[in-house]
Amino acid sequence: MKILLVEDDDFIGESIKEYLEMQGNKVDYFSSPTKALETIYPSHYDIFLLDINMPEINGYEFYEELKNYTSDVPVIFITAYSDIDHVEKAFKLGAADYIKKPFELKELELRIKRLVFKNTNRIKITDNYSFDLGKLKLFYNDEEVELTQNERYFLEILVKNIGQVVDMSTLRDYVWEGKDICDNTIRTQVKKLRSKLKENFIKNVRGSGYKIEKNG
């Protein structure tokens, strides 16, 4: 997951960045909101973490600028303000969440995970793996697994039919666009995909095809 963090307190900002990157995320951290606006491409992020009380421009104004470029990236405001007026203003602007300082870094991590699953089409495959049907991305916890285009399409059709067998003919039509490839070629591609996984959740149904079991 790629996260934009804007926080003028360097100690807090570096602590958040270090913690979230230990969880497998990519965090772009800026202590200056003006510098961030000059540097970033807002639509390239999965979530925004914005302090409210910052010099130059405050977090609300910064978010208004971001919305000129993208409106579908969720934002969590981080602040020492505790009065209800600031909470109300944040949500009126479109905030997905609001967390008050001081807070445990684990709490922030949990809030981020909740938002990501709420705002994407991620389907849980196992306790550790999920697949985003909107972006055709596989995640191990929050770390993206690099896939080829055919591997993305292969997982997409299996996830869309989770719990059911997808036969070889359907795979050939969907993944390889009906090209005349043999079953052994498909098996070889599946073997390569499995080599990238820490868990083998792709089940071979002999004589039929492949399936992913429902999680739980």
PDB file of C-alpha atoms in Angstrom:
ATOM      1  CA  MET A   1       0.000   0.000   0.000  1.00  0.00           C
ATOM      2  CA  LYS A   2       1.279   3.495  -0.853  1.00  0.00           C
ATOM      3  CA  ILE A   3       0.602   6.159   1.772  1.00  0.00           C
ATOM      4  CA  LEU A   4       1.047   9.933   1.770  1.00  0.00           C
ATOM      5  CA  LEU A   5       1.872  11.275   5.237  1.00  0.00           C
ATOM      6  CA  VAL A   6       2.016  15.032   5.917  1.00  0.00           C
ATOM      7  CA  GLU A   7       2.920  15.897   9.528  1.00  0.00           C
ATOM      8  CA  ASP A   8       4.971  18.918  10.635  1.00  0.00           C
ATOM      9  CA  ASP A   9       6.234  17.244  13.830  1.00  0.00           C
ATOM     10  CA  ASP A  10       9.297  15.326  12.627  1.00  0.00           C
ATOM     11  CA  PHE A  11       9.354  12.950  15.591  1.00  0.00           C
ATOM     12  CA  ILE A  12       5.737  11.908  15.069  1.00  0.00           C
ATOM     13  CA  GLY A  13       6.104  11.807  11.293  1.00  0.00           C
ATOM     14  CA  GLU A  14       9.251   9.675  11.302  1.00  0.00           C
ATOM     15  CA  SER A  15       7.756   7.335  13.920  1.00  0.00           C
ATOM     16  CA  ILE A  16       4.623   6.772  11.818  1.00  0.00           C
ATOM     17  CA  LYS A  17       6.665   6.304   8.631  1.00  0.00           C
ATOM     18  CA  GLU A  18       9.028   3.786  10.242  1.00  0.00           C
ATOM     19  CA  TYR A  19       6.197   1.791  11.811  1.00  0.00           C
ATOM     20  CA  LEU A  20       4.029   1.605   8.687  1.00  0.00           C
ATOM     21  CA  GLU A  21       6.982   0.694   6.470  1.00  0.00           C
ATOM     22  CA  MET A  22       7.792  -2.155   8.864  1.00  0.00           C
ATOM     23  CA  GLN A  23       4.311  -3.479   7.981  1.00  0.00           C
ATOM     24  CA  GLY A  24       5.269  -3.547   4.277  1.00  0.00           C
ATOM     25  CA  ASN A  25       3.827  -0.193   3.194  1.00  0.00           C
ATOM     26  CA  LYS A  26       5.492   2.512   1.089  1.00  0.00           C
ATOM     27  CA  VAL A  27       5.223   5.850   2.911  1.00  0.00           C
ATOM     28  CA  ASP A  28       6.063   9.232   1.375  1.00  0.00           C
ATOM     29  CA  TYR A  29       6.558  11.577   4.321  1.00  0.00           C
ATOM     30  CA  PHE A  30       6.591  15.377   4.149  1.00  0.00           C
ATOM     31  CA  SER A  31       6.872  17.821   7.050  1.00  0.00           C
ATOM     32  CA  SER A  32       5.932  20.690   4.728  1.00  0.00           C
ATOM     33  CA  PRO A  33       2.492  20.640   3.056  1.00  0.00           C
ATOM     34  CA  THR A  34       3.684  23.130   0.432  1.00  0.00           C
ATOM     35  CA  LYS A  35       6.615  20.878  -0.484  1.00  0.00           C
ATOM     36  CA  ALA A  36       4.262  17.916  -0.670  1.00  0.00           C
ATOM     37  CA  LEU A  37       1.964  19.696  -3.127  1.00  0.00           C
ATOM     38  CA  GLU A  38       4.951  20.578  -5.312  1.00  0.00           C
ATOM     39  CA  THR A  39       6.189  16.989  -5.388  1.00  0.00           C
ATOM     40  CA  ILE A  40       3.372  14.468  -5.308  1.00  0.00           C
ATOM     41  CA  TYR A  41       0.883  12.992  -7.734  1.00  0.00           C
ATOM     42  CA  PRO A  42      -2.159  12.597  -5.442  1.00  0.00           C
ATOM     43  CA  SER A  43      -3.910   9.876  -7.439  1.00  0.00           C
ATOM     44  CA  HIS A  44      -0.940   7.553  -6.953  1.00  0.00           C
ATOM     45  CA  TYR A  45      -1.758   6.916  -3.287  1.00  0.00           C
ATOM     46  CA  ASP A  46      -4.032   4.459  -1.519  1.00  0.00           C
ATOM     47  CA  ILE A  47      -4.570   6.647   1.553  1.00  0.00           C
ATOM     48  CA  PHE A  48      -3.720  10.120   2.899  1.00  0.00           C
ATOM     49  CA  LEU A  49      -2.631  10.745   6.518  1.00  0.00           C
ATOM     50  CA  LEU A  50      -2.798  14.486   7.206  1.00  0.00           C
ATOM     51  CA  ASP A  51      -2.046  16.528  10.297  1.00  0.00           C
ATOM     52  CA  ILE A  52      -4.462  19.437  10.751  1.00  0.00           C
ATOM     53  CA  ASN A  53      -2.455  22.063  12.638  1.00  0.00           C
ATOM     54  CA  MET A  54       0.430  22.784  10.237  1.00  0.00           C
ATOM     55  CA  PRO A  55       2.259  25.952   9.169  1.00  0.00           C
ATOM     56  CA  GLU A  56       1.891  27.379   5.652  1.00  0.00           C
ATOM     57  CA  ILE A  57      -1.513  25.749   5.104  1.00  0.00           C
ATOM     58  CA  ASN A  58      -3.520  23.611   7.511  1.00  0.00           C
ATOM     59  CA  GLY A  59      -4.602  20.046   6.897  1.00  0.00           C
ATOM     60  CA  TYR A  60      -8.095  21.050   5.804  1.00  0.00           C
ATOM     61  CA  GLU A  61      -6.761  23.437   3.158  1.00  0.00           C
ATOM     62  CA  PHE A  62      -4.220  20.856   2.031  1.00  0.00           C
ATOM     63  CA  TYR A  63      -6.955  18.270   1.558  1.00  0.00           C
ATOM     64  CA  GLU A  64      -9.034  20.750  -0.444  1.00  0.00           C
ATOM     65  CA  GLU A  65      -6.053  21.102  -2.795  1.00  0.00           C
ATOM     66  CA  LEU A  66      -5.712  17.323  -3.092  1.00  0.00           C
ATOM     67  CA  LYS A  67      -9.368  17.001  -4.062  1.00  0.00           C
ATOM     68  CA  ASN A  68      -8.653  19.061  -7.183  1.00  0.00           C
ATOM     69  CA  TYR A  69      -6.666  16.066  -8.425  1.00  0.00           C
ATOM     70  CA  THR A  70      -8.428  13.090  -6.891  1.00  0.00           C
ATOM     71  CA  SER A  71     -11.571  12.561  -4.844  1.00  0.00           C
ATOM     72  CA  ASP A  72     -11.526   8.819  -4.235  1.00  0.00           C
ATOM     73  CA  VAL A  73      -8.474   8.425  -1.975  1.00  0.00           C
ATOM     74  CA  PRO A  74      -9.547   8.126   1.686  1.00  0.00           C
ATOM     75  CA  VAL A  75      -8.033  10.525   4.222  1.00  0.00           C
ATOM     76  CA  ILE A  76      -7.400  10.173   7.945  1.00  0.00           C
ATOM     77  CA  PHE A  77      -6.868  13.460   9.767  1.00  0.00           C
ATOM     78  CA  ILE A  78      -4.321  13.370  12.600  1.00  0.00           C
ATOM     79  CA  THR A  79      -4.647  16.075  15.232  1.00  0.00           C
ATOM     80  CA  ALA A  80      -4.268  17.183  18.819  1.00  0.00           C
ATOM     81  CA  TYR A  81      -7.621  18.963  18.585  1.00  0.00           C
ATOM     82  CA  SER A  82     -10.299  17.228  20.622  1.00  0.00           C
ATOM     83  CA  ASP A  83     -13.275  19.589  20.297  1.00  0.00           C
ATOM     84  CA  ILE A  84     -16.275  18.443  18.305  1.00  0.00           C
ATOM     85  CA  ASP A  85     -16.113  21.414  15.902  1.00  0.00           C
ATOM     86  CA  HIS A  86     -12.879  20.138  14.353  1.00  0.00           C
ATOM     87  CA  VAL A  87     -14.232  16.606  14.138  1.00  0.00           C
ATOM     88  CA  GLU A  88     -17.360  17.901  12.411  1.00  0.00           C
ATOM     89  CA  LYS A  89     -15.350  20.006   9.958  1.00  0.00           C
ATOM     90  CA  ALA A  90     -13.130  17.052   9.045  1.00  0.00           C
ATOM     91  CA  PHE A  91     -16.068  14.808   8.219  1.00  0.00           C
ATOM     92  CA  LYS A  92     -17.885  17.556   6.321  1.00  0.00           C
ATOM     93  CA  LEU A  93     -14.809  17.856   4.096  1.00  0.00           C
ATOM     94  CA  GLY A  94     -15.037  14.155   3.343  1.00  0.00           C
ATOM     95  CA  ALA A  95     -12.643  12.612   5.849  1.00  0.00           C
ATOM     96  CA  ALA A  96     -12.877   8.855   6.167  1.00  0.00           C
ATOM     97  CA  ASP A  97     -11.540   8.897   9.730  1.00  0.00           C
ATOM     98  CA  TYR A  98     -10.116  11.160  12.441  1.00  0.00           C
ATOM     99  CA  ILE A  99      -7.557  10.135  15.054  1.00  0.00           C
ATOM    100  CA  LYS A 100      -6.598  12.213  18.093  1.00  0.00           C
ATOM    101  CA  LYS A 101      -3.071  12.544  19.467  1.00  0.00           C
ATOM    102  CA  PRO A 102      -1.619  10.856  21.344  1.00  0.00           C
ATOM    103  CA  PHE A 103      -2.428   7.459  19.840  1.00  0.00           C
ATOM    104  CA  GLU A 104      -0.888   4.021  19.599  1.00  0.00           C
ATOM    105  CA  LEU A 105       0.698   3.281  16.218  1.00  0.00           C
ATOM    106  CA  LYS A 106      -1.084  -0.070  16.214  1.00  0.00           C
ATOM    107  CA  GLU A 107      -4.419   1.767  16.404  1.00  0.00           C
ATOM    108  CA  LEU A 108      -3.488   3.828  13.344  1.00  0.00           C
ATOM    109  CA  GLU A 109      -2.503   0.649  11.495  1.00  0.00           C
ATOM    110  CA  LEU A 110      -5.870  -0.957  12.288  1.00  0.00           C
ATOM    111  CA  ARG A 111      -7.790   2.121  11.142  1.00  0.00           C
ATOM    112  CA  ILE A 112      -5.849   2.158   7.865  1.00  0.00           C
ATOM    113  CA  LYS A 113      -6.560  -1.523   7.214  1.00  0.00           C
ATOM    114  CA  ARG A 114     -10.256  -1.031   7.887  1.00  0.00           C
ATOM    115  CA  LEU A 115     -10.437   1.855   5.424  1.00  0.00           C
ATOM    116  CA  VAL A 116      -8.498   0.086   2.706  1.00  0.00           C
ATOM    117  CA  PHE A 117     -10.836  -2.893   2.748  1.00  0.00           C
ATOM    118  CA  LYS A 118     -13.862  -0.614   2.924  1.00  0.00           C
ATOM    119  CA  ASN A 119     -12.742   1.521  -0.022  1.00  0.00           C
ATOM    120  CA  THR A 120     -11.490  -1.194  -2.350  1.00  0.00           C
ATOM    121  CA  ASN A 121     -12.806  -4.410  -3.819  1.00  0.00           C
ATOM    122  CA  ARG A 122     -10.411  -6.543  -1.823  1.00  0.00           C
ATOM    123  CA  ILE A 123     -11.493 -10.121  -1.296  1.00  0.00           C
ATOM    124  CA  LYS A 124      -9.923 -12.154   1.486  1.00  0.00           C
ATOM    125  CA  ILE A 125      -8.358 -15.330   0.132  1.00  0.00           C
ATOM    126  CA  THR A 126      -6.604 -16.464   3.310  1.00  0.00           C
ATOM    127  CA  ASP A 127      -5.848 -14.773   6.619  1.00  0.00           C
ATOM    128  CA  ASN A 128      -2.796 -13.201   4.952  1.00  0.00           C
ATOM    129  CA  TYR A 129      -3.690 -12.926   1.257  1.00  0.00           C
ATOM    130  CA  SER A 130      -6.273 -10.685  -0.401  1.00  0.00           C
ATOM    131  CA  PHE A 131      -7.034  -9.783  -4.009  1.00  0.00           C
ATOM    132  CA  ASP A 132      -8.301  -6.393  -5.183  1.00  0.00           C
ATOM    133  CA  LEU A 133     -10.792  -7.046  -7.980  1.00  0.00           C
ATOM    134  CA  GLY A 134     -10.847  -3.371  -8.938  1.00  0.00           C
ATOM    135  CA  LYS A 135      -7.100  -3.007  -9.432  1.00  0.00           C
ATOM    136  CA  LEU A 136      -6.279  -6.686 -10.076  1.00  0.00           C
ATOM    137  CA  LYS A 137      -3.637  -6.668  -7.353  1.00  0.00           C
ATOM    138  CA  LEU A 138      -2.650  -9.441  -4.958  1.00  0.00           C
ATOM    139  CA  PHE A 139      -1.584  -8.500  -1.431  1.00  0.00           C
ATOM    140  CA  TYR A 140       0.251 -10.455   1.236  1.00  0.00           C
ATOM    141  CA  ASN A 141      -0.981  -8.596   4.302  1.00  0.00           C
ATOM    142  CA  ASP A 142      -0.523  -5.054   2.918  1.00  0.00           C
ATOM    143  CA  GLU A 143       2.440  -5.798   0.636  1.00  0.00           C
ATOM    144  CA  GLU A 144       1.677  -6.087  -3.069  1.00  0.00           C
ATOM    145  CA  VAL A 145       2.847  -9.257  -4.827  1.00  0.00           C
ATOM    146  CA  GLU A 146       4.343  -8.596  -8.259  1.00  0.00           C
ATOM    147  CA  LEU A 147       2.326 -10.405 -10.934  1.00  0.00           C
ATOM    148  CA  THR A 148       2.338 -10.700 -14.705  1.00  0.00           C
ATOM    149  CA  GLN A 149      -0.758  -9.662 -16.622  1.00  0.00           C
ATOM    150  CA  ASN A 150      -1.818 -13.277 -17.191  1.00  0.00           C
ATOM    151  CA  GLU A 151      -1.351 -14.042 -13.495  1.00  0.00           C
ATOM    152  CA  ARG A 152      -3.628 -11.129 -12.627  1.00  0.00           C
ATOM    153  CA  TYR A 153      -6.325 -12.386 -14.996  1.00  0.00           C
ATOM    154  CA  PHE A 154      -5.916 -15.937 -13.710  1.00  0.00           C
ATOM    155  CA  LEU A 155      -6.434 -14.876 -10.096  1.00  0.00           C
ATOM    156  CA  GLU A 156      -9.268 -12.554 -11.090  1.00  0.00           C
ATOM    157  CA  ILE A 157     -11.362 -15.341 -12.623  1.00  0.00           C
ATOM    158  CA  LEU A 158     -10.651 -17.664  -9.678  1.00  0.00           C
ATOM    159  CA  VAL A 159     -11.533 -15.003  -7.091  1.00  0.00           C
ATOM    160  CA  LYS A 160     -14.726 -14.080  -8.960  1.00  0.00           C
ATOM    161  CA  ASN A 161     -15.685 -17.758  -8.726  1.00  0.00           C
ATOM    162  CA  ILE A 162     -14.248 -18.388  -5.277  1.00  0.00           C
ATOM    163  CA  GLY A 163     -15.252 -21.765  -3.888  1.00  0.00           C
ATOM    164  CA  GLN A 164     -16.025 -23.108  -7.368  1.00  0.00           C
ATOM    165  CA  VAL A 165     -13.916 -24.948  -9.924  1.00  0.00           C
ATOM    166  CA  VAL A 166     -12.909 -22.915 -12.984  1.00  0.00           C
ATOM    167  CA  ASP A 167     -12.339 -25.372 -15.816  1.00  0.00           C
ATOM    168  CA  MET A 168      -9.437 -25.285 -18.263  1.00  0.00           C
ATOM    169  CA  SER A 169     -11.592 -24.133 -21.152  1.00  0.00           C
ATOM    170  CA  THR A 170     -12.830 -21.114 -19.190  1.00  0.00           C
ATOM    171  CA  LEU A 171      -9.289 -20.265 -18.116  1.00  0.00           C
ATOM    172  CA  ARG A 172      -8.102 -20.498 -21.712  1.00  0.00           C
ATOM    173  CA  ASP A 173     -10.857 -18.167 -22.908  1.00  0.00           C
ATOM    174  CA  TYR A 174     -10.556 -15.641 -20.083  1.00  0.00           C
ATOM    175  CA  VAL A 175      -6.823 -15.478 -19.427  1.00  0.00           C
ATOM    176  CA  TRP A 176      -5.401 -16.315 -22.828  1.00  0.00           C
ATOM    177  CA  GLU A 177      -8.297 -14.894 -24.880  1.00  0.00           C
ATOM    178  CA  GLY A 178      -9.133 -18.228 -26.467  1.00  0.00           C
ATOM    179  CA  LYS A 179      -5.660 -18.889 -27.843  1.00  0.00           C
ATOM    180  CA  ASP A 180      -4.908 -22.488 -28.718  1.00  0.00           C
ATOM    181  CA  ILE A 181      -2.664 -23.336 -25.776  1.00  0.00           C
ATOM    182  CA  CYS A 182      -2.416 -26.760 -24.220  1.00  0.00           C
ATOM    183  CA  ASP A 183      -3.265 -27.701 -20.638  1.00  0.00           C
ATOM    184  CA  ASN A 184       0.418 -28.224 -19.856  1.00  0.00           C
ATOM    185  CA  THR A 185       1.116 -24.571 -20.677  1.00  0.00           C
ATOM    186  CA  ILE A 186      -1.567 -23.520 -18.206  1.00  0.00           C
ATOM    187  CA  ARG A 187      -0.130 -25.851 -15.560  1.00  0.00           C
ATOM    188  CA  THR A 188       3.346 -24.376 -16.118  1.00  0.00           C
ATOM    189  CA  GLN A 189       1.993 -20.845 -15.653  1.00  0.00           C
ATOM    190  CA  VAL A 190       0.218 -21.883 -12.450  1.00  0.00           C
ATOM    191  CA  LYS A 191       3.443 -23.449 -11.162  1.00  0.00           C
ATOM    192  CA  LYS A 192       5.286 -20.156 -11.739  1.00  0.00           C
ATOM    193  CA  LEU A 193       2.552 -18.248  -9.934  1.00  0.00           C
ATOM    194  CA  ARG A 194       2.626 -20.637  -6.981  1.00  0.00           C
ATOM    195  CA  SER A 195       6.386 -20.087  -6.666  1.00  0.00           C
ATOM    196  CA  LYS A 196       5.642 -16.450  -5.779  1.00  0.00           C
ATOM    197  CA  LEU A 197       3.276 -17.388  -2.954  1.00  0.00           C
ATOM    198  CA  LYS A 198       4.014 -18.094   0.690  1.00  0.00           C
ATOM    199  CA  GLU A 199       0.795 -20.154   0.890  1.00  0.00           C
ATOM    200  CA  ASN A 200      -0.603 -22.471  -1.768  1.00  0.00           C
ATOM    201  CA  PHE A 201      -4.230 -21.374  -1.958  1.00  0.00           C
ATOM    202  CA  ILE A 202      -4.625 -22.355  -5.635  1.00  0.00           C
ATOM    203  CA  LYS A 203      -6.108 -25.850  -5.621  1.00  0.00           C
ATOM    204  CA  ASN A 204      -5.781 -28.216  -8.557  1.00  0.00           C
ATOM    205  CA  VAL A 205      -8.960 -30.218  -9.192  1.00  0.00           C
ATOM    206  CA  ARG A 206      -7.744 -33.187 -11.195  1.00  0.00           C
ATOM    207  CA  GLY A 207      -9.380 -33.514 -14.584  1.00  0.00           C
ATOM    208  CA  SER A 208     -11.304 -30.260 -14.191  1.00  0.00           C
ATOM    209  CA  GLY A 209      -9.339 -27.083 -13.472  1.00  0.00           C
ATOM    210  CA  TYR A 210      -8.454 -24.866 -10.532  1.00  0.00           C
ATOM    211  CA  LYS A 211     -10.205 -23.243  -7.594  1.00  0.00           C
ATOM    212  CA  ILE A 212      -9.650 -21.070  -4.543  1.00  0.00           C
ATOM    213  CA  GLU A 213     -11.471 -22.222  -1.431  1.00  0.00           C
ATOM    214  CA  LYS A 214     -13.651 -19.751   0.451  1.00  0.00           C
ATOM    215  CA  ASN A 215     -11.837 -18.223   3.420  1.00  0.00           C
ATOM    216  CA  GLY A 216     -13.543 -19.491   6.540  1.00  0.00           C
TER     217      GLY A 216
END
